[in-house]
């Protein structure tokens, strides 16, 4: 494997990534901790797909996708086969159902269409991944959404006057 080079397309259906807990990470990032793991923790998925660039024991992807009942994820990053280290930059899109259950402010500020979208980084190892929601990037999206809402409101008022 050390000399392997090339590309591959990988698609896995109906699987699990133990310890990933994407939904819990999102909930904790926005201040709603509880003692129990939210249902559908983000470990189970219906489809995981990526194009992989293989360079020895390093895998890289720029088109990672994960689909599950509670969320979808897109991202890019690397995986070391030698150390099992993971380093991914992702966007986590909560399902419409979970987005609708989120607090009104979070929905209004972090939405893309009718779903909450949050940037997240996944690091650690395959056996013990850690998910960090990028709150700073989420706040930038919130600011952009707020500006868009204000401009739409201003335009609507202007249109009613004319």
mmCIF file of C-alpha atoms in Angstrom:
data_model
loop_
_atom_site.group_PDB
_atom_site.id
_atom_site.type_symbol
_atom_site.label_atom_id
_atom_site.label_comp_id
_atom_site.label_asym_id
_atom_site.label_seq_id
_atom_site.Cartn_x
_atom_site.Cartn_y
_atom_site.Cartn_z
ATOM 1 C CA UNK A 1 0.000 0.000 0.000
ATOM 2 C CA UNK A 2 2.897 2.421 0.583
ATOM 3 C CA UNK A 3 3.460 2.759 -3.161
ATOM 4 C CA UNK A 4 -0.191 2.716 -4.212
ATOM 5 C CA UNK A 5 -1.291 5.699 -6.311
ATOM 6 C CA UNK A 6 -4.527 6.382 -8.108
ATOM 7 C CA UNK A 7 -8.176 7.193 -7.643
ATOM 8 C CA UNK A 8 -11.235 5.283 -6.534
ATOM 9 C CA UNK A 9 -14.938 5.946 -6.120
ATOM 10 C CA UNK A 10 -16.390 4.450 -2.943
ATOM 11 C CA UNK A 11 -20.092 4.101 -2.104
ATOM 12 C CA UNK A 12 -21.266 2.417 1.106
ATOM 13 C CA UNK A 13 -24.965 1.959 1.900
ATOM 14 C CA UNK A 14 -26.794 1.326 5.167
ATOM 15 C CA UNK A 15 -23.845 1.582 7.531
ATOM 16 C CA UNK A 16 -22.751 3.022 10.859
ATOM 17 C CA UNK A 17 -19.822 5.103 12.095
ATOM 18 C CA UNK A 18 -19.731 4.427 15.856
ATOM 19 C CA UNK A 19 -18.836 7.463 17.940
ATOM 20 C CA UNK A 20 -19.557 10.067 15.253
ATOM 21 C CA UNK A 21 -22.596 11.574 17.052
ATOM 22 C CA UNK A 22 -23.123 14.468 14.647
ATOM 23 C CA UNK A 23 -26.558 15.453 15.971
ATOM 24 C CA UNK A 24 -25.316 15.581 19.576
ATOM 25 C CA UNK A 25 -22.384 17.792 18.521
ATOM 26 C CA UNK A 26 -24.751 20.259 16.861
ATOM 27 C CA UNK A 27 -27.080 20.307 19.870
ATOM 28 C CA UNK A 28 -24.203 20.855 22.312
ATOM 29 C CA UNK A 29 -22.671 23.609 20.152
ATOM 30 C CA UNK A 30 -25.830 25.651 20.503
ATOM 31 C CA UNK A 31 -26.405 25.278 24.226
ATOM 32 C CA UNK A 32 -29.085 22.634 24.607
ATOM 33 C CA UNK A 33 -27.198 19.920 26.478
ATOM 34 C CA UNK A 34 -29.024 17.096 28.144
ATOM 35 C CA UNK A 35 -28.002 13.839 29.713
ATOM 36 C CA UNK A 36 -29.316 11.729 26.882
ATOM 37 C CA UNK A 37 -28.051 11.390 23.343
ATOM 38 C CA UNK A 38 -30.590 12.800 20.875
ATOM 39 C CA UNK A 39 -32.366 10.184 18.802
ATOM 40 C CA UNK A 40 -30.633 9.434 15.519
ATOM 41 C CA UNK A 41 -27.229 10.538 16.708
ATOM 42 C CA UNK A 42 -25.804 10.738 13.195
ATOM 43 C CA UNK A 43 -23.914 7.448 13.450
ATOM 44 C CA UNK A 44 -26.216 5.511 11.117
ATOM 45 C CA UNK A 45 -26.259 6.461 7.453
ATOM 46 C CA UNK A 46 -28.113 5.364 4.349
ATOM 47 C CA UNK A 47 -25.319 6.351 1.952
ATOM 48 C CA UNK A 48 -21.678 7.364 2.280
ATOM 49 C CA UNK A 49 -19.809 8.232 -0.919
ATOM 50 C CA UNK A 50 -16.526 9.815 -1.940
ATOM 51 C CA UNK A 51 -14.031 9.981 -4.766
ATOM 52 C CA UNK A 52 -10.651 9.171 -3.250
ATOM 53 C CA UNK A 53 -7.187 10.187 -4.369
ATOM 54 C CA UNK A 54 -4.833 7.505 -3.082
ATOM 55 C CA UNK A 55 -1.216 8.399 -2.370
ATOM 56 C CA UNK A 56 0.453 5.615 -0.436
ATOM 57 C CA UNK A 57 -1.288 5.387 2.883
ATOM 58 C CA UNK A 58 -3.028 8.754 2.525
ATOM 59 C CA UNK A 59 -6.542 9.148 1.141
ATOM 60 C CA UNK A 60 -7.955 12.537 0.145
ATOM 61 C CA UNK A 61 -11.432 13.532 -1.003
ATOM 62 C CA UNK A 62 -13.050 16.723 -2.161
ATOM 63 C CA UNK A 63 -16.570 15.310 -2.578
ATOM 64 C CA UNK A 64 -17.481 13.377 0.568
ATOM 65 C CA UNK A 65 -21.233 12.940 1.053
ATOM 66 C CA UNK A 66 -23.135 11.234 3.843
ATOM 67 C CA UNK A 67 -26.918 10.881 3.889
ATOM 68 C CA UNK A 68 -28.926 9.842 6.930
ATOM 69 C CA UNK A 69 -32.390 10.209 8.395
ATOM 70 C CA UNK A 70 -31.446 13.217 10.519
ATOM 71 C CA UNK A 71 -28.844 15.007 8.447
ATOM 72 C CA UNK A 72 -26.814 15.174 5.299
ATOM 73 C CA UNK A 73 -23.136 16.022 5.205
ATOM 74 C CA UNK A 74 -20.816 17.218 2.461
ATOM 75 C CA UNK A 75 -17.122 17.786 2.853
ATOM 76 C CA UNK A 76 -13.511 17.367 1.939
ATOM 77 C CA UNK A 77 -10.417 16.197 3.736
ATOM 78 C CA UNK A 78 -7.996 13.381 4.408
ATOM 79 C CA UNK A 79 -7.676 9.992 6.065
ATOM 80 C CA UNK A 80 -4.373 8.335 6.966
ATOM 81 C CA UNK A 81 -4.496 4.565 6.614
ATOM 82 C CA UNK A 82 -1.354 4.240 8.765
ATOM 83 C CA UNK A 83 -2.596 6.204 11.790
ATOM 84 C CA UNK A 84 -6.359 6.145 11.049
ATOM 85 C CA UNK A 85 -6.298 9.959 11.537
ATOM 86 C CA UNK A 86 -9.249 11.858 10.060
ATOM 87 C CA UNK A 87 -9.263 15.547 9.110
ATOM 88 C CA UNK A 88 -12.462 16.722 7.379
ATOM 89 C CA UNK A 89 -14.061 20.117 6.773
ATOM 90 C CA UNK A 90 -17.783 19.641 6.319
ATOM 91 C CA UNK A 91 -21.191 21.247 6.126
ATOM 92 C CA UNK A 92 -23.846 19.483 8.207
ATOM 93 C CA UNK A 93 -27.408 19.971 6.930
ATOM 94 C CA UNK A 94 -30.030 18.999 9.471
ATOM 95 C CA UNK A 95 -33.124 17.259 8.130
ATOM 96 C CA UNK A 96 -36.199 19.390 7.555
ATOM 97 C CA UNK A 97 -37.751 17.753 10.627
ATOM 98 C CA UNK A 98 -34.826 18.582 12.931
ATOM 99 C CA UNK A 99 -34.470 22.035 11.391
ATOM 100 C CA UNK A 100 -38.132 22.720 12.181
ATOM 101 C CA UNK A 101 -37.586 21.601 15.800
ATOM 102 C CA UNK A 102 -34.593 23.900 16.282
ATOM 103 C CA UNK A 103 -34.966 27.145 18.103
ATOM 104 C CA UNK A 104 -36.458 29.920 16.009
ATOM 105 C CA UNK A 105 -33.319 32.062 16.213
ATOM 106 C CA UNK A 106 -31.019 29.228 15.139
ATOM 107 C CA UNK A 107 -33.328 28.400 12.235
ATOM 108 C CA UNK A 108 -33.568 32.016 11.124
ATOM 109 C CA UNK A 109 -29.838 32.589 11.340
ATOM 110 C CA UNK A 110 -28.317 29.283 10.156
ATOM 111 C CA UNK A 111 -30.732 28.301 7.426
ATOM 112 C CA UNK A 112 -30.042 27.534 3.811
ATOM 113 C CA UNK A 113 -33.427 27.209 2.194
ATOM 114 C CA UNK A 114 -35.574 25.319 4.712
ATOM 115 C CA UNK A 115 -32.736 23.476 6.476
ATOM 116 C CA UNK A 116 -30.179 24.447 9.075
ATOM 117 C CA UNK A 117 -26.654 24.202 7.676
ATOM 118 C CA UNK A 118 -23.669 24.320 9.990
ATOM 119 C CA UNK A 119 -19.976 24.115 9.160
ATOM 120 C CA UNK A 120 -18.184 21.425 11.159
ATOM 121 C CA UNK A 121 -14.737 19.919 11.415
ATOM 122 C CA UNK A 122 -14.235 16.200 12.057
ATOM 123 C CA UNK A 123 -10.860 15.210 13.479
ATOM 124 C CA UNK A 124 -9.403 12.437 15.597
ATOM 125 C CA UNK A 125 -9.324 8.857 14.445
ATOM 126 C CA UNK A 126 -11.731 6.583 12.648
ATOM 127 C CA UNK A 127 -12.313 4.738 15.940
ATOM 128 C CA UNK A 128 -12.790 7.940 17.948
ATOM 129 C CA UNK A 129 -13.860 10.868 15.750
ATOM 130 C CA UNK A 130 -14.457 14.299 17.254
ATOM 131 C CA UNK A 131 -16.922 16.755 15.713
ATOM 132 C CA UNK A 132 -16.531 20.495 16.263
ATOM 133 C CA UNK A 133 -19.197 22.864 14.969
ATOM 134 C CA UNK A 134 -17.434 25.953 13.607
ATOM 135 C CA UNK A 135 -19.429 28.542 15.534
ATOM 136 C CA UNK A 136 -17.490 31.469 13.992
ATOM 137 C CA UNK A 137 -18.375 30.336 10.456
ATOM 138 C CA UNK A 138 -21.971 29.750 11.580
ATOM 139 C CA UNK A 139 -22.110 33.331 12.868
ATOM 140 C CA UNK A 140 -20.869 34.607 9.490
ATOM 141 C CA UNK A 141 -23.718 32.722 7.811
ATOM 142 C CA UNK A 142 -26.105 34.186 10.399
ATOM 143 C CA UNK A 143 -24.912 37.692 9.587
ATOM 144 C CA UNK A 144 -25.357 37.050 5.855
ATOM 145 C CA UNK A 145 -28.880 35.689 6.444
ATOM 146 C CA UNK A 146 -29.751 38.724 8.588
ATOM 147 C CA UNK A 147 -28.562 41.123 5.877
ATOM 148 C CA UNK A 148 -30.554 39.202 3.241
ATOM 149 C CA UNK A 149 -33.687 39.339 5.441
ATOM 150 C CA UNK A 150 -33.287 43.101 5.993
ATOM 151 C CA UNK A 151 -32.737 43.767 2.282
ATOM 152 C CA UNK A 152 -35.786 41.682 1.373
ATOM 153 C CA UNK A 153 -37.874 43.564 3.931
ATOM 154 C CA UNK A 154 -36.626 46.916 2.634
ATOM 155 C CA UNK A 155 -37.365 45.901 -0.954
ATOM 156 C CA UNK A 156 -40.865 44.674 -0.002
ATOM 157 C CA UNK A 157 -41.646 48.001 1.725
ATOM 158 C CA UNK A 158 -40.328 49.963 -1.259
ATOM 159 C CA UNK A 159 -42.402 47.854 -3.665
ATOM 160 C CA UNK A 160 -45.603 48.444 -1.647
ATOM 161 C CA UNK A 161 -45.048 52.211 -1.771
ATOM 162 C CA UNK A 162 -44.604 52.239 -5.551
#
